[in-house]
Amino acid sequence: MNEITIGTTLQVYNGIDELPLDIQNLMNAAVEARDNAYAPYSKFNVGAALLLDNDEVVIGSNQENASYPSGLCAERTAVYYAGAKYPNAKILKIAISASSRNQVTDKPIPPCGACRQAIAEYEIKQKQHVEIYFMGAKGKVIRSESLANLLPLLFDNSVL
Ligand code: THU
């Protein structure tokens, strides 16, 4: 029996103000999207903003449904829209902000597993890292220099 150890290194910023200016702008777009989320059931708003290599910014927010599983997370709303509208563009950076309407969300909220898998598809397809920044409603922001860092042992199409 052998063991493998999987590790990753993430950067932690103390707040939006500490981010590079382009990321501050991207995070502000995510916050605006978050505040427009349709989340009447969970009361948990999430916004995502993508910077593409054609300089376009594509946003998404979570869209819920009375039939709960029919809803979609902010991140997938955004990446699928980007894939539909700009099929040849690469996703360079993603900013994510989440805010509960029941409590103060003061810690960084990472994308869920399903969204990580969805973003991984694009990272692999475009052969270029997707840089990810995520936060709550306030406080620290975490940066991952690629999606793969957030999803070790990801499932990819090489086995299909
Ligand atoms: N949600 C997202 O939009 N992104 C995530 O990565 C995690 C969860 C949404 C889905 C649902 O509308 C609400 O947050 C509560 O789970």
Coordinates of C-alpha atoms and ligand atoms in Angstrom, one line a residue:
M1 CA 0.0 0.0 0.0
N2 CA 1.2 3.5 -0.9
E3 CA -0.1 6.8 0.0
I4 CA -0.5 9.9 -2.1
T5 CA -0.7 13.3 -0.5
I6 CA -2.7 16.0 -2.3
G7 CA -2.1 19.7 -1.3
T8 CA -2.8 23.1 -2.7
T9 CA -1.7 26.7 -2.0
L10 CA -4.3 29.5 -2.0
Q11 CA -3.8 33.2 -1.5
V12 CA -5.9 35.0 1.1
Y13 CA -6.6 38.7 0.7
N14 CA -7.9 40.7 3.7
G15 CA -10.7 42.3 1.7
I16 CA -11.7 43.6 -1.7
D17 CA -9.5 46.7 -1.2
E18 CA -6.4 44.5 -1.2
L19 CA -7.2 42.9 -4.6
P20 CA -5.6 44.1 -7.8
L21 CA -7.8 46.7 -9.4
D22 CA -9.1 44.5 -12.3
I23 CA -10.2 41.9 -9.8
Q24 CA -11.8 44.5 -7.6
N25 CA -13.9 45.5 -10.6
L26 CA -14.7 41.9 -11.4
M27 CA -15.7 41.2 -7.8
N28 CA -17.9 44.3 -7.8
A29 CA -19.7 42.9 -10.9
A30 CA -20.1 39.6 -9.0
V31 CA -21.6 41.5 -6.0
E32 CA -24.0 43.3 -8.3
A33 CA -25.1 40.0 -9.9
R34 CA -25.4 38.5 -6.4
D35 CA -27.8 41.2 -5.3
N36 CA -30.0 40.4 -8.3
A37 CA -30.0 36.6 -7.7
Y38 CA -33.4 34.8 -7.7
A39 CA -33.1 32.9 -4.4
P40 CA -36.5 33.1 -2.7
Y41 CA -36.2 29.6 -1.1
S42 CA -32.7 29.4 0.3
K43 CA -32.3 33.2 0.8
F44 CA -28.7 32.6 -0.1
N45 CA -27.6 34.9 -2.9
V46 CA -24.6 34.1 -5.1
G47 CA -23.1 36.1 -7.9
A48 CA -20.3 35.2 -10.3
A49 CA -18.5 37.4 -12.8
L50 CA -16.2 36.0 -15.6
L51 CA -13.5 37.9 -17.4
L52 CA -13.0 36.4 -20.9
D53 CA -10.0 36.8 -23.1
N54 CA -12.1 38.9 -25.5
D55 CA -12.4 41.4 -22.6
E56 CA -16.1 40.7 -22.1
V57 CA -17.4 40.3 -18.6
V58 CA -20.2 37.7 -18.2
I59 CA -22.2 37.5 -15.0
G60 CA -24.5 34.9 -13.5
S61 CA -26.5 34.6 -10.3
N62 CA -28.3 31.6 -8.7
Q63 CA -31.7 30.9 -10.2
E64 CA -33.9 28.9 -7.9
N65 CA -37.2 27.0 -8.6
A66 CA -40.2 25.8 -6.6
S67 CA -39.0 22.4 -7.8
Y68 CA -35.7 22.8 -5.9
P69 CA -33.4 20.7 -8.1
S70 CA -34.4 22.6 -11.2
G71 CA -32.5 25.6 -9.9
L72 CA -28.9 26.5 -10.9
C73 CA -25.9 27.9 -9.2
A74 CA -24.5 31.3 -10.1
E75 CA -21.2 29.9 -11.4
R76 CA -22.8 27.5 -13.8
T77 CA -25.3 30.1 -14.9
A78 CA -22.4 32.3 -15.8
V79 CA -20.1 29.7 -17.5
Y80 CA -22.8 28.2 -19.5
Y81 CA -23.9 31.6 -20.7
A82 CA -20.3 32.5 -21.6
G83 CA -20.1 29.2 -23.5
A84 CA -23.3 29.9 -25.4
K85 CA -22.6 33.5 -26.2
Y86 CA -18.8 33.4 -26.8
P87 CA -18.1 29.8 -27.7
N88 CA -14.4 30.5 -28.7
A89 CA -13.5 32.7 -25.8
K90 CA -11.4 31.6 -22.9
I91 CA -12.4 32.2 -19.3
L92 CA -9.5 33.9 -17.7
K93 CA -10.8 34.8 -14.2
I94 CA -13.9 34.2 -12.1
A95 CA -15.0 36.3 -9.1
I96 CA -17.6 34.9 -6.8
S97 CA -19.5 36.5 -3.9
A98 CA -22.1 34.9 -1.7
S99 CA -24.4 36.4 0.9
S100 CA -27.0 34.9 3.1
R101 CA -30.1 36.9 3.9
N102 CA -30.4 35.0 7.3
Q103 CA -26.9 35.7 8.7
V104 CA -23.8 37.7 8.0
T105 CA -21.6 35.8 5.5
D106 CA -18.2 37.0 6.5
K107 CA -16.1 34.0 5.3
P108 CA -15.1 33.1 1.8
I109 CA -17.7 30.8 0.1
P110 CA -16.1 28.4 -2.4
P111 CA -18.0 27.1 -5.4
C112 CA -19.8 23.9 -4.9
G113 CA -18.5 20.6 -6.2
A114 CA -20.8 20.6 -9.2
C115 CA -19.7 24.1 -10.2
R116 CA -16.1 23.1 -9.8
Q117 CA -16.6 20.2 -12.2
A118 CA -18.4 22.5 -14.7
I119 CA -15.6 25.1 -14.6
A120 CA -13.0 22.2 -14.9
E121 CA -14.5 21.3 -18.3
Y122 CA -13.7 24.8 -19.6
E123 CA -10.2 24.9 -18.0
I124 CA -9.4 21.6 -19.8
K125 CA -11.0 22.7 -23.1
Q126 CA -9.2 26.0 -23.3
K127 CA -5.9 24.6 -22.1
Q128 CA -5.4 27.6 -19.9
H129 CA -5.9 28.1 -16.1
V130 CA -9.0 29.7 -14.8
E131 CA -8.1 32.0 -11.9
I132 CA -10.8 32.0 -9.2
Y133 CA -11.5 34.5 -6.4
F134 CA -14.2 33.9 -3.9
M135 CA -15.6 35.7 -0.9
G136 CA -18.7 36.0 1.3
A137 CA -20.6 39.3 1.6
K138 CA -17.6 40.9 3.3
G139 CA -14.2 40.0 4.7
K140 CA -11.5 37.8 3.3
V141 CA -11.1 36.9 -0.4
I142 CA -9.5 33.6 -1.4
R143 CA -7.6 33.2 -4.7
S144 CA -6.9 29.9 -6.5
E145 CA -4.6 30.2 -9.5
S146 CA -6.5 27.4 -11.2
L147 CA -9.7 25.4 -10.9
A148 CA -7.7 22.2 -10.7
N149 CA -6.3 23.3 -7.4
L150 CA -9.9 23.3 -6.0
L151 CA -10.8 19.9 -7.4
P152 CA -8.1 17.3 -7.1
L153 CA -8.7 14.0 -8.8
L154 CA -11.3 15.6 -11.1
F155 CA -13.1 13.6 -13.7
D156 CA -12.2 14.4 -17.2
N157 CA -12.9 13.2 -20.7
S158 CA -9.7 11.3 -21.2
V159 CA -11.4 8.2 -19.9
L160 CA -14.4 8.4 -22.1
Ligands
THU1 N1 -25.2 28.2 -4.8 C1 -24.6 28.8 -5.8 O1 -25.1 29.6 -6.6 N2 -23.2 28.5 -6.0 C2 -22.6 27.6 -5.2 O2 -21.4 27.3 -5.5 C3 -23.2 27.0 -4.0 C4 -24.7 27.2 -3.9 C5 -26.7 28.5 -4.7 C6 -27.6 27.3 -5.0 C7 -28.8 27.7 -4.2 O3 -29.6 28.6 -5.0 C8 -28.3 28.4 -3.0 O4 -27.0 28.8 -3.3 C9 -28.2 27.6 -1.7 O5 -27.6 26.4 -1.9

